[in-house]
Amino acid sequence: MKTAEQYKKLTISEFTKAAKVYETDQAGIYKMCKDDYPYIEEELSHIEYQDLLDCGCGTGPMISLLYEKDSSKHYVGLDLTPKMIEVAQNKNLEGTEWIVGDCENLPFEDDSFDVIICTNSFHHYPNPQLFFENVKRVLRPGGRLILQDYTAPAPILWLMNHTEMPLANLIGHGDVRAYSMSQIREFCDNCELTIEKIEAAKKFRMHLVAKLEATTI
């Protein structure tokens, strides 16, 4: 079992190599990420927001799509890999911030965002509950987390976590773990995020929308 630091070093190494091709036709396995963008866009279309954080933003393809439709909002992309952020910064999207940082230790003040999105990044986090706790901290009351990642029925999930991901580590990938629906519910419950939607979709995808309820006095 690798340490959190070892997993993060693998992730940085993996995506430093991938940064140049991440949004091209030569992206290989990363091309599948595009399948999930419409889901994120659809969920956001039902939410009133101004400040959006993309956790694990990569080179910024999701923010680029959102910016093209509405450049008046404040978008922030956060990624652990400096090279990914460098490529994103070169897009020169006015008013958009690109920050190198750790999604388990979000470098933002409390109550900073109306919505946080996280697409195909969560399975790289060695300490998933820390991510959820940070989400709760930086979301404003009434804000939402939209999370998309991998899940599967129990036998397949076991194979993913005990065979597929360790093999990926051997070839230099920073994959840590995929989670069951019940585990995702537990992460939310532990930090008092209210689940509005959670579903298993095609291609072993998991979709979550969770809300930080406004406190009442």
PDB file of C-alpha atoms in Angstrom, residues 1 4 8 23 27 33-34 42 62 65-66 68 84 95 116 127-128 133 141 153:
ATOM      1  CA  MET A   1       0.000   0.000   0.000  1.00  0.00           C
ATOM      2  CA  ALA A   4      -0.697   9.498   0.248  1.00  0.00           C
ATOM      3  CA  LYS A   8       0.208  12.202  -5.329  1.00  0.00           C
ATOM      4  CA  GLU A  23      -7.425  17.881 -25.062  1.00  0.00           C
ATOM      5  CA  ALA A  27      -5.316  11.886 -25.535  1.00  0.00           C
ATOM      6  CA  CYS A  33     -13.574  12.230 -19.905  1.00  0.00           C
ATOM      7  CA  LYS A  34     -15.437  14.161 -22.598  1.00  0.00           C
ATOM      8  CA  GLU A  42     -26.967  19.767 -17.425  1.00  0.00           C
ATOM      9  CA  MET A  62     -14.741  21.821 -18.521  1.00  0.00           C
ATOM     10  CA  LEU A  65     -16.893  24.921 -22.193  1.00  0.00           C
ATOM     11  CA  LEU A  66     -18.621  26.847 -19.414  1.00  0.00           C
ATOM     12  CA  GLU A  68     -17.695  29.851 -23.845  1.00  0.00           C
ATOM     13  CA  MET A  84      -1.750  21.022 -16.340  1.00  0.00           C
ATOM     14  CA  GLY A  95     -11.235  36.614 -15.193  1.00  0.00           C
ATOM     15  CA  ILE A 116     -17.837  22.864  -6.816  1.00  0.00           C
ATOM     16  CA  ASN A 127      -7.895  10.769   1.680  1.00  0.00           C
ATOM     17  CA  PRO A 128     -11.402  11.110   0.210  1.00  0.00           C
ATOM     18  CA  GLU A 133     -14.659  18.129   4.516  1.00  0.00           C
ATOM     19  CA  PRO A 141     -24.629  27.704   2.528  1.00  0.00           C
ATOM     20  CA  PRO A 153     -21.258  -3.391  -8.628  1.00  0.00           C
TER      21      PRO A 153
END
